[in-house]
mmCIF file of C-alpha atoms in Angstrom:
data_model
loop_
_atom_site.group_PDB
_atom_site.id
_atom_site.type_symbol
_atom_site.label_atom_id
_atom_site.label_comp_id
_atom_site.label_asym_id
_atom_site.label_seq_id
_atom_site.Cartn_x
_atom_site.Cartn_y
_atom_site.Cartn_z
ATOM 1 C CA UNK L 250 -29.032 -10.242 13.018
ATOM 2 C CA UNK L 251 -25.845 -10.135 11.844
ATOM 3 C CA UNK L 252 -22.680 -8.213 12.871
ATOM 4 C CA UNK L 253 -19.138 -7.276 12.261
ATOM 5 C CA UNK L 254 -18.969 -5.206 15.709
ATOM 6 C CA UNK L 255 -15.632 -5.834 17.523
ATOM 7 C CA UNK L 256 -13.767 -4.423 20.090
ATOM 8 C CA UNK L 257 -9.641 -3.544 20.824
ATOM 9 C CA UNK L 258 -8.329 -2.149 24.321
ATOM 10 C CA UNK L 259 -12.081 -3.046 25.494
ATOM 11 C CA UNK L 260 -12.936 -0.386 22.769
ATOM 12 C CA UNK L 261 -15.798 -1.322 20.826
ATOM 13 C CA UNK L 262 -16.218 -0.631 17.376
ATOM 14 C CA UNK L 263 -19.584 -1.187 15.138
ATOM 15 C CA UNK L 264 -17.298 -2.365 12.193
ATOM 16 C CA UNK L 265 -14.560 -4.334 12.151
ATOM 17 C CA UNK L 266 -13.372 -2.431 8.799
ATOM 18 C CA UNK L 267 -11.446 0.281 9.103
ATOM 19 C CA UNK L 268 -8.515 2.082 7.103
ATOM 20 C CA UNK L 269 -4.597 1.583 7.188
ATOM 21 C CA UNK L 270 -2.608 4.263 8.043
ATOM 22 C CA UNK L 271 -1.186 6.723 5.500
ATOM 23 C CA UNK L 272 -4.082 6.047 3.242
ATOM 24 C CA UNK L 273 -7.423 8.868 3.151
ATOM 25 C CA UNK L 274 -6.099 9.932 6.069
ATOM 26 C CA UNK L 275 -3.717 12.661 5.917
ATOM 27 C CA UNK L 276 -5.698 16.160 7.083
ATOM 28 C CA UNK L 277 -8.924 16.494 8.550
ATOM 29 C CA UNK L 278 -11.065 16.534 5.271
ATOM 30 C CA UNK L 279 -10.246 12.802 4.582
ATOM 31 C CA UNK L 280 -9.960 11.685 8.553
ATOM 32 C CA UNK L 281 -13.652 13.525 8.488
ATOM 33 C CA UNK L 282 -14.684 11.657 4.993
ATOM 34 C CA UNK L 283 -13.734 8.230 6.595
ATOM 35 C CA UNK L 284 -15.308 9.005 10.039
ATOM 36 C CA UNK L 285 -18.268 9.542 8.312
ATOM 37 C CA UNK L 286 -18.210 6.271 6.282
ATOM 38 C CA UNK L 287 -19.033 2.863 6.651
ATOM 39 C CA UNK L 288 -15.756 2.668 8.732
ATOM 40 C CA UNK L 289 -15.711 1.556 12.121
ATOM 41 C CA UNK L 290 -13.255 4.123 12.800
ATOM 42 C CA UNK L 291 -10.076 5.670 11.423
ATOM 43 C CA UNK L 292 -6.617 5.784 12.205
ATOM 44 C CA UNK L 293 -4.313 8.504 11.070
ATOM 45 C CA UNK L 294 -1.171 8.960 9.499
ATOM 46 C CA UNK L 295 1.705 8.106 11.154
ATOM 47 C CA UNK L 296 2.664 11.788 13.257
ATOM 48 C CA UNK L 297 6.074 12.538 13.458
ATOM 49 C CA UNK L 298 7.216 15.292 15.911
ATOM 50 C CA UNK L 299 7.425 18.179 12.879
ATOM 51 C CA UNK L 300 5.669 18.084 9.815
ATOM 52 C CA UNK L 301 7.429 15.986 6.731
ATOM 53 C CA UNK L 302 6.938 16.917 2.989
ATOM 54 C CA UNK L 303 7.691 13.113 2.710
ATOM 55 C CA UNK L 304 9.860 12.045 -0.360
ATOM 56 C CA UNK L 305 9.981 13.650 -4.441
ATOM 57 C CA UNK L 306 6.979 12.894 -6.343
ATOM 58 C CA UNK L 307 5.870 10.590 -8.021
ATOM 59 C CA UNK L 308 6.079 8.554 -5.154
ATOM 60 C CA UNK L 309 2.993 5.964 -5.621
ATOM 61 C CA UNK L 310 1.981 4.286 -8.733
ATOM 62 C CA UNK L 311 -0.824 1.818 -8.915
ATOM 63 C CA UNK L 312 -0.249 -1.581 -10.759
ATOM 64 C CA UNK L 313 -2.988 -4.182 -11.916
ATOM 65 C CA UNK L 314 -2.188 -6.388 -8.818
ATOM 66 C CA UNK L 315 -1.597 -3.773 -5.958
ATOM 67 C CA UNK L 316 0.808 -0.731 -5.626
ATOM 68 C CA UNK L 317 4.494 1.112 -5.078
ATOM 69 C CA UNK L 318 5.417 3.541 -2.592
ATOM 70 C CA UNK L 319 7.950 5.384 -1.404
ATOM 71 C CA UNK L 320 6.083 8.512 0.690
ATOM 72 C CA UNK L 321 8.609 8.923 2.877
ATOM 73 C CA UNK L 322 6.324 9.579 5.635
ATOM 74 C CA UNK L 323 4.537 12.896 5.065
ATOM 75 C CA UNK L 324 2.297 14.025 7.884
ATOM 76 C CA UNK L 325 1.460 17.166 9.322
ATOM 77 C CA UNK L 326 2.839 16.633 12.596
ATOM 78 C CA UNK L 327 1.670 14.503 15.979
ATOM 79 C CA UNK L 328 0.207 18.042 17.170
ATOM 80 C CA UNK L 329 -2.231 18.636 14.254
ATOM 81 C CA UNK L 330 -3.882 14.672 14.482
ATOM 82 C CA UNK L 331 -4.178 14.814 17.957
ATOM 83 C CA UNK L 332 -6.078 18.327 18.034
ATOM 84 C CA UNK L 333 -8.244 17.212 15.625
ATOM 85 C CA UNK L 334 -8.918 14.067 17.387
ATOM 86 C CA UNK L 335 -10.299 15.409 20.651
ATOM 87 C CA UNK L 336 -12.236 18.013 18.247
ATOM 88 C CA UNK L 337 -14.305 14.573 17.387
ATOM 89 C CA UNK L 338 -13.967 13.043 20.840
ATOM 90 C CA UNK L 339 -16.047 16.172 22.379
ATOM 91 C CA UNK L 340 -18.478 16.048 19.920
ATOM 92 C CA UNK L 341 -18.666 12.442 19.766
ATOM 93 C CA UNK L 342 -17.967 10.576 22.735
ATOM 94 C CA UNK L 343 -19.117 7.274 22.277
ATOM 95 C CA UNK L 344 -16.587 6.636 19.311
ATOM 96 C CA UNK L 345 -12.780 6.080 19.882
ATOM 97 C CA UNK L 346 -10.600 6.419 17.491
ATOM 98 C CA UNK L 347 -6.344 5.533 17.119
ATOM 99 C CA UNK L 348 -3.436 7.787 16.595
ATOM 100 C CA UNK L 349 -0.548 6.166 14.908
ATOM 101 C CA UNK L 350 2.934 8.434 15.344
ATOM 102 C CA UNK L 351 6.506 7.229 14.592
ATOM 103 C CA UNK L 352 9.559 8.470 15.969
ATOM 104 C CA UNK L 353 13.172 8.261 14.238
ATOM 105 C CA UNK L 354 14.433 6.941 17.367
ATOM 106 C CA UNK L 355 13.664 5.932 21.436
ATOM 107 C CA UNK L 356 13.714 9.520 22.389
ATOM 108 C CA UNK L 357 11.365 10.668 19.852
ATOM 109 C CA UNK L 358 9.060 7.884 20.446
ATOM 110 C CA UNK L 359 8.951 8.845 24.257
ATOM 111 C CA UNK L 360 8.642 12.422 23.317
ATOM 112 C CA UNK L 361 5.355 11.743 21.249
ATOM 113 C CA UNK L 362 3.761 9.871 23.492
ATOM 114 C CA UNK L 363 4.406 12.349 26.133
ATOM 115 C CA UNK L 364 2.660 14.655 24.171
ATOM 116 C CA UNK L 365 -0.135 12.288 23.694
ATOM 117 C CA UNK L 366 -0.458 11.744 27.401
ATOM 118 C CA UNK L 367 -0.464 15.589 28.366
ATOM 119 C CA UNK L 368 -3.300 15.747 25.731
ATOM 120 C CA UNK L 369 -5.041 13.656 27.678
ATOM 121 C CA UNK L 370 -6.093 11.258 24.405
ATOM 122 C CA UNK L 371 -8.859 8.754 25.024
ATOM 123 C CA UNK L 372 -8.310 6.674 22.227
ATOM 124 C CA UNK L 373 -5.575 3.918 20.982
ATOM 125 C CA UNK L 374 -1.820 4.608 20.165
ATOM 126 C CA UNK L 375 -0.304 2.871 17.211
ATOM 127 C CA UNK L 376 3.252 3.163 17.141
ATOM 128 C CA UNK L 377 4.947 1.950 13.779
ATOM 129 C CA UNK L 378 7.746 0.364 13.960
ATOM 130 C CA UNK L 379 7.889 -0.341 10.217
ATOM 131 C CA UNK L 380 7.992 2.258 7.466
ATOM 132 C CA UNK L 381 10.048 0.805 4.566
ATOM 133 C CA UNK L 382 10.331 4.271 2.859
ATOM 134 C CA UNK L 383 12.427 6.950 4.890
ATOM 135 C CA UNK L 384 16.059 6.868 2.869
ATOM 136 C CA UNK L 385 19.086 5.964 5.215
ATOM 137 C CA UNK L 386 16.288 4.649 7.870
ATOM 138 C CA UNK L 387 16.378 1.116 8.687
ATOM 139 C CA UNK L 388 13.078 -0.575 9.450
ATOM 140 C CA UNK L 389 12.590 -0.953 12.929
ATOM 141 C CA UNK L 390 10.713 -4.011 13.201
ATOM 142 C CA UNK L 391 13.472 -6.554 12.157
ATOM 143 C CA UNK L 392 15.847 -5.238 14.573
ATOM 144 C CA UNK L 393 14.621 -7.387 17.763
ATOM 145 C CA UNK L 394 16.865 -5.888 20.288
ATOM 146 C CA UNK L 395 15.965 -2.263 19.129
ATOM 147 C CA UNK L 396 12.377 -3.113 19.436
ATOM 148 C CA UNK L 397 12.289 -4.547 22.608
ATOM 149 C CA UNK L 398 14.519 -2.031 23.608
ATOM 150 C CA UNK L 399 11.781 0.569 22.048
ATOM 151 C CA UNK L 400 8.748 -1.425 23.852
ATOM 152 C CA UNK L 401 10.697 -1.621 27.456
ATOM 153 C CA UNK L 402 11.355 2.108 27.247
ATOM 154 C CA UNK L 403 7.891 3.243 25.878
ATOM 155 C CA UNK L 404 5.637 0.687 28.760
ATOM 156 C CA UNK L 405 8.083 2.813 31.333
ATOM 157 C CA UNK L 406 6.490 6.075 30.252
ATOM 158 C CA UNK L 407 3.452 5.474 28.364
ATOM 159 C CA UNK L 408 -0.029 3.753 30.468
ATOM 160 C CA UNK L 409 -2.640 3.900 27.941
ATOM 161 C CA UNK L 410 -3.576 1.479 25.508
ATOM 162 C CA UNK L 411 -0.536 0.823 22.666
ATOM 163 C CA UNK L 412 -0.617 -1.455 19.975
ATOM 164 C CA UNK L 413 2.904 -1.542 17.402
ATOM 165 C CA UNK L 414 2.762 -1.870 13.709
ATOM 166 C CA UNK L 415 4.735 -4.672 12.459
ATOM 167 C CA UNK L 416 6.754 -5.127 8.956
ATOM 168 C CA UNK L 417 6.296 -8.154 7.334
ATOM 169 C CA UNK L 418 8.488 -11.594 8.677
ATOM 170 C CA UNK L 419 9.328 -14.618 6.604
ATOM 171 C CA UNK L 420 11.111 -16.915 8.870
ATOM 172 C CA UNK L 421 9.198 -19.228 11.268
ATOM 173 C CA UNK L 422 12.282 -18.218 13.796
ATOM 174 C CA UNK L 423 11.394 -14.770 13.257
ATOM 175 C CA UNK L 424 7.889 -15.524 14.088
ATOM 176 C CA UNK L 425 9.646 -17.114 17.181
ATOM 177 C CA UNK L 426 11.406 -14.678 18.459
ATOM 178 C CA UNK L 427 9.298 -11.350 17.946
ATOM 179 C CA UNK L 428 6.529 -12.916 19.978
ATOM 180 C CA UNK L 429 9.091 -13.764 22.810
ATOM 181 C CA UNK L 430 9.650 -10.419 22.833
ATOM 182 C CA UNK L 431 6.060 -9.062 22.033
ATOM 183 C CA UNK L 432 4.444 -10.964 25.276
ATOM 184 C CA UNK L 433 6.847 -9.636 27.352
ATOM 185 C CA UNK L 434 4.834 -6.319 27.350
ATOM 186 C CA UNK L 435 0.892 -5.144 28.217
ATOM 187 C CA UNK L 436 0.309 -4.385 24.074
ATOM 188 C CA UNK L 437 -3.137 -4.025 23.380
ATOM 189 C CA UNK L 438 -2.535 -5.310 20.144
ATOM 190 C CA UNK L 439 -0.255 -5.785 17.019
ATOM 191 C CA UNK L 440 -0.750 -4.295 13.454
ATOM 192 C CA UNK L 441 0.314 -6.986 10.624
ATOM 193 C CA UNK L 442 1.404 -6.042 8.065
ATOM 194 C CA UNK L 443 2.935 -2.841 6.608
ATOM 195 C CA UNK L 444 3.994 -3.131 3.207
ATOM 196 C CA UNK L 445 6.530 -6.069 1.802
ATOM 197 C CA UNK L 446 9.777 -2.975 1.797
ATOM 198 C CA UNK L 447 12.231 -1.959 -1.227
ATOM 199 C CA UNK L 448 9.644 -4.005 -4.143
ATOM 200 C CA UNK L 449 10.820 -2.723 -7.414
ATOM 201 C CA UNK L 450 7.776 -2.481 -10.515
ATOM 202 C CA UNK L 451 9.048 -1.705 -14.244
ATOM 203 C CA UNK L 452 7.370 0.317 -16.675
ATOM 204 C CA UNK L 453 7.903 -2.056 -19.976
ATOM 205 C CA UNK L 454 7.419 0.634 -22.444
ATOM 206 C CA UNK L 455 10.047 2.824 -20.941
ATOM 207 C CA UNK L 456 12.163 0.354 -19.458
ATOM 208 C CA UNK L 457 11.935 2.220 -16.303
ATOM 209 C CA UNK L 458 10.714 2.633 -12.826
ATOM 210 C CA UNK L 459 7.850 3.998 -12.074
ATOM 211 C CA UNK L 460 8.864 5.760 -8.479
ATOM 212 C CA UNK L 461 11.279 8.883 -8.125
ATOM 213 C CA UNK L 462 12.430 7.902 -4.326
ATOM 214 C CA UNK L 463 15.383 5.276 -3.785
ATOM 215 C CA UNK L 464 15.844 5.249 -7.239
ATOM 216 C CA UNK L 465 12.378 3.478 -7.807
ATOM 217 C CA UNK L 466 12.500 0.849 -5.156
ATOM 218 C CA UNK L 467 9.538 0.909 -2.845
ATOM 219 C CA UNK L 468 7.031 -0.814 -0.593
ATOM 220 C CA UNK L 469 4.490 -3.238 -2.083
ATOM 221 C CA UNK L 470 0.691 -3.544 -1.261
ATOM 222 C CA UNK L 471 -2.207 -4.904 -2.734
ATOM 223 C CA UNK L 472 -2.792 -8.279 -3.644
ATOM 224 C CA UNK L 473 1.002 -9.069 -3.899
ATOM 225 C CA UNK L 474 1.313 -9.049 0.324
ATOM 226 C CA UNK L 475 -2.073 -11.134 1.016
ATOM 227 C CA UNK L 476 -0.619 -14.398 1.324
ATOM 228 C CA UNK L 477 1.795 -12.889 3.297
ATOM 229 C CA UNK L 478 -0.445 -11.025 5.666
ATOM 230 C CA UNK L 479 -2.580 -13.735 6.387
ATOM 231 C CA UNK L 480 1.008 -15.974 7.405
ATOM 232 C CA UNK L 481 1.665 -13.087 9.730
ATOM 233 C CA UNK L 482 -1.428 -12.408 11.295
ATOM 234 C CA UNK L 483 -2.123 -16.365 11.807
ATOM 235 C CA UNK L 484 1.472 -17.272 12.601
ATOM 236 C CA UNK L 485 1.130 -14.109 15.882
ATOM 237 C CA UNK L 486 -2.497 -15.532 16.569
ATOM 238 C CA UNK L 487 -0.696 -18.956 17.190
ATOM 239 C CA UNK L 488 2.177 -17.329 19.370
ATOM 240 C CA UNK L 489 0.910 -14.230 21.362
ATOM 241 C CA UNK L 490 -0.850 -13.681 24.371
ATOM 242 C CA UNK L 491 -4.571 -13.608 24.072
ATOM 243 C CA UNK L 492 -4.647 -10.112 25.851
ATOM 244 C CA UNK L 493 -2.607 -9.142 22.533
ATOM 245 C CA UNK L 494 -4.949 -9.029 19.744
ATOM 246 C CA UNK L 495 -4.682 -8.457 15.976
ATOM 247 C CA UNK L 496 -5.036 -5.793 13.212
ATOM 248 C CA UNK L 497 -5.078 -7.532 9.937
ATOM 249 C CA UNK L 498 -3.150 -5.517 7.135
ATOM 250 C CA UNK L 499 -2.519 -6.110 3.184
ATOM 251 C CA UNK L 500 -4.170 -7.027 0.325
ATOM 252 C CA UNK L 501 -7.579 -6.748 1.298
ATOM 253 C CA UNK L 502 -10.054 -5.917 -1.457
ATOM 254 C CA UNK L 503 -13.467 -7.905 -0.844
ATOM 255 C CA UNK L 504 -15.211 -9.333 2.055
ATOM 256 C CA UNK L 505 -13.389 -12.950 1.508
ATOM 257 C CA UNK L 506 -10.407 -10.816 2.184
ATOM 258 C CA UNK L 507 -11.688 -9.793 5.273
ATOM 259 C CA UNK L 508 -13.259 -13.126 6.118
ATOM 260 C CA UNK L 509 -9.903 -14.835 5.478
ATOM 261 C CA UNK L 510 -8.090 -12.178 8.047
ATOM 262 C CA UNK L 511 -10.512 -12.868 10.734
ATOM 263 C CA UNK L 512 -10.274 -16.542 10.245
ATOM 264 C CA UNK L 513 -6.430 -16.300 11.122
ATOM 265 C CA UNK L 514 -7.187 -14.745 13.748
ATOM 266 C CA UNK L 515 -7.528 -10.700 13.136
ATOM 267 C CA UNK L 516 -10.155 -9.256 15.561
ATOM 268 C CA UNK L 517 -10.306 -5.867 12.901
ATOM 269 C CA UNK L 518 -8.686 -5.359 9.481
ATOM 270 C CA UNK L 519 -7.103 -2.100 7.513
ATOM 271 C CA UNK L 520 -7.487 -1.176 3.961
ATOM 272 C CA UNK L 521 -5.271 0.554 2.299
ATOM 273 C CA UNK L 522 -4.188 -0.181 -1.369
ATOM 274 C CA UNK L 523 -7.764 -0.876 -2.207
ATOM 275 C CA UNK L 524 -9.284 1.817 -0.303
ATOM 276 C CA UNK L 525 -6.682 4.327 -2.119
ATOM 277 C CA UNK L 526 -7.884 2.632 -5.797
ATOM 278 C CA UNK L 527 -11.852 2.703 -5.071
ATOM 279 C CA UNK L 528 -12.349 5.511 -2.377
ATOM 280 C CA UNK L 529 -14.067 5.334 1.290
ATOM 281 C CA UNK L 530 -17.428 4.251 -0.247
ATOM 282 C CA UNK L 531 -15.026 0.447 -0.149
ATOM 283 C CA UNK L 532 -16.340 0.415 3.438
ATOM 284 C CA UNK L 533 -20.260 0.093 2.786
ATOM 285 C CA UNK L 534 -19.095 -2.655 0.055
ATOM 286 C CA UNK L 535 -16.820 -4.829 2.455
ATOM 287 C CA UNK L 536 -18.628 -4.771 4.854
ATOM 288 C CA UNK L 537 -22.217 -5.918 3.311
ATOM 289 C CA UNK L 538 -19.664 -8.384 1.541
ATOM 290 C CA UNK L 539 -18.846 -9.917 4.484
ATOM 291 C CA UNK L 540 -22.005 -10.383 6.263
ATOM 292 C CA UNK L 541 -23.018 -12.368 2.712
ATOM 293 C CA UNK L 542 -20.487 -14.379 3.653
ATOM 294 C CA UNK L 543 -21.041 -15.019 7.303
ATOM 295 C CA UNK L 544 -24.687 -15.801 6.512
ATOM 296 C CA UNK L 545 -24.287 -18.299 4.246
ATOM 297 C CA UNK L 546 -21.974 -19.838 6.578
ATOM 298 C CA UNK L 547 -24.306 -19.002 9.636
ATOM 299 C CA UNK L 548 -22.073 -17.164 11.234
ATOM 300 C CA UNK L 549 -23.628 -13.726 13.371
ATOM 301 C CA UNK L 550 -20.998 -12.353 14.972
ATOM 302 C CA UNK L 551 -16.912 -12.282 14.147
ATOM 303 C CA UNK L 552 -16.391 -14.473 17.531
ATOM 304 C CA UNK L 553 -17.757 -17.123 15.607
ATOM 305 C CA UNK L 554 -14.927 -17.695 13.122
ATOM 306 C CA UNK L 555 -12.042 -15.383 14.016
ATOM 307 C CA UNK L 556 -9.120 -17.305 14.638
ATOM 308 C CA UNK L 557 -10.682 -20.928 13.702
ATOM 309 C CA UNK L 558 -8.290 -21.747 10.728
ATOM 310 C CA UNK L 559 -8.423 -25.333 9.788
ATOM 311 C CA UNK L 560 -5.727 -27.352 9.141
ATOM 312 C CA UNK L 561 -5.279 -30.846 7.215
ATOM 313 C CA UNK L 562 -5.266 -33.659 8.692
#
C-alpha cells in the first residue's frame, strides 16, 4: 500500500499535494472546488485586513515555460477566509486546513492574527512575508532584521501553529543567516518559494510586455523557479531545526516534481503555475504520478525518501 499521507503542526493530511496560495483559491467556489479534489487540503489567498482589487489588468500572462504576475494581492479580506473556514471545520472536523494573511507592516500582522485567534481557528497560519507584486512595497523576506523583528513580535502574541512564506535566496550567506534567525522561533514550518520577483517576459511580435503593473515587470513561476526551489527547500532542510518543516513551492508540474521536492527535504508541496494552466483535476494526476514513482523505487510512504538527497562523492 502506498501513500503520500503527511503531516505539519502534528496535522495530518491524506496528500501531500496541495495548492499555493493565490492560485484557485480566491472565494469560496474555488477553496470548495479544491477541497473537494484530490488535494490534501487548501490554503487560501493571502487575507489582508480590507479587501484589495489587487493591481490593473492584465496582470498574469502564461508563457511556454511558466508565468508573469503582478496581482498585487487581491483578496477579499482576512474576515471572509476565515468565516468560510470554520463553515468547513464544523462540517468537517477531521480535516484542517491553513489560512495564509499578510500584513503591510508589524501592526497589521499582529492585528490579523488577533483576529484569527478570537476566531478561535483550528487550523495552520501562513504568514507571507514575500509578495513581489504590491508597487512601493519592499519584499519582506530579504530584510533579516525586519523579519526577525516581524517573527519576535508575532510568537509574543500569536500561540497557534505559524509557518512564514519565504521569497526566493541566492546566496549561501543568505541561506546562513535566515536560518539563524528562523530557529530562533517555535515555526511550525517554512513555505519555499514564492515567485523569483520583478522577472520581465517580452511579447516579440509587439515588442512589448505582456503585464500592465510596474510597467510589465513581475514575479516568475513555473518551470523557470524549479531549480531554484529545490536549492531553497534543500539548502533550509540542511540548516533548520527539525521541529521546522518544509512546504515545497515552484515549478512543480508532474510527480518527479514532487518526488524531487520531497527528496530535498519538503514534507508537502504547493502548485500553483501548473495548477492555474491545467485546473484542480492536476491533483488526481500528481498524485497517482508520484506513487508510480515511489513504487518503482519501493518506496510506501514519503518518510522513506524525503530529505535523502545524495551527493557525489
Amino acid at each position: 500500500m502506498i501513500s503520500t499521507a503527511t503531516s505539519i503542526a502534528q496535522q495530518k493530511f491524506n496528500n501531500c499535494i496541495m495548492n499555493a496560495s493565490g492560485v484557485w483559491c480566491s472565494d469560496e467556489k474555488e477553496l470548495t472546488i479544491i477541497d473537494n479534489s484530490a488535494a490534501g487540503t487548501f490554503v487560501t489567498k493571502s487575507g489582508t485586513l480590507q479587501p484589495r482589487e489587487g493591481n490593473p489588468s492584465p496582470r498574469y500572462f502564461e508563457t511556454s515555460w511558466g508565468s508573469i504576475n503582478s496581482m498585487g494581492l487581491p483578496n477579499r479580506g482576512l474576515d471572509y477566509y476565515l468565516d468560510f473556514v470554520q463553515k468547513l471545520q464544523q462540517q468537517k472536523r477531521q480535516k484542517h486546513y491553513f489560512i495564509s494573511c499578510t500584513g503591510f507592516n508589524v501592526q497589521e500582522d499582529l492585528l490579523l492574527l488577533k483576529k484569527i485567534t478570537d476566531a478561535d481557528f483550528k487550523g495552520i497560519v501562513e504568514l507571507n512575508l514575500s509578495c513581489p507584486n504590491v508597487p512601493g512595497k519592499p519584499q519582506t523576506g530579504y530584510d533579516f532584521a525586519t523579519v526577525d523583528m516581524i517573527l519576535k513580535n508575532v510568537f509574543e502574541n500569536y500561540a497557534g501553529p505559524l509557518g512564514v512564506k519565504l521569497p526566493p535566496y541566492f546566496d549561501i550567506v543568505h541561506f546562513n543567516q535566515m536560518a539563524q534567525i528562523l530557529n530562533k522561533y517555535p515555526l511550525a514550518y517554512i513555505n519555499c518559494v514564492n515567485s523569483i520577483g520583478n522577472g520581465l517576459y517580452i511579447d516579440d511580435e509587439k515588442e512589448q510586455v505582456v503585464i500592465k503593473p510596474k510597467n510589465g515587470f513581475g514575479g516568475i513561476g513555473g518551470d523557470y523557479i524549479k531549480p531554484t526551489a529545490l536549492a531553497n527547500v534543500h539548502a533550509f532542510y540542511q540548516r533548520l531545526d527539525p521541529k521546522i518543516q518544509i512546504i515545497g513551492t515552484g515549478g512543480i508540474k508532474n510527480g518527479q516534481d514532487v518526488f524531487e521536492h520531497i527528496l530535498c527535504g519538503a514534507s508537502m508541496v504547493q502548485v500553483g503555475t501548473a495548477l492555474m494552466k491545467e485546473g484542480p483535476d492536476i491533483f488526481e494526476r500528481l498524485t497517482q504520478e508520484l506513487k508510480t514513482i515511489m513504487q518503482a523505487k519501493g518506496y510506501s510512504k514519503i518518510a522513506d525518501f524525503k530529505g535523502k538527497l545524495k551527493y557525489l562523492a
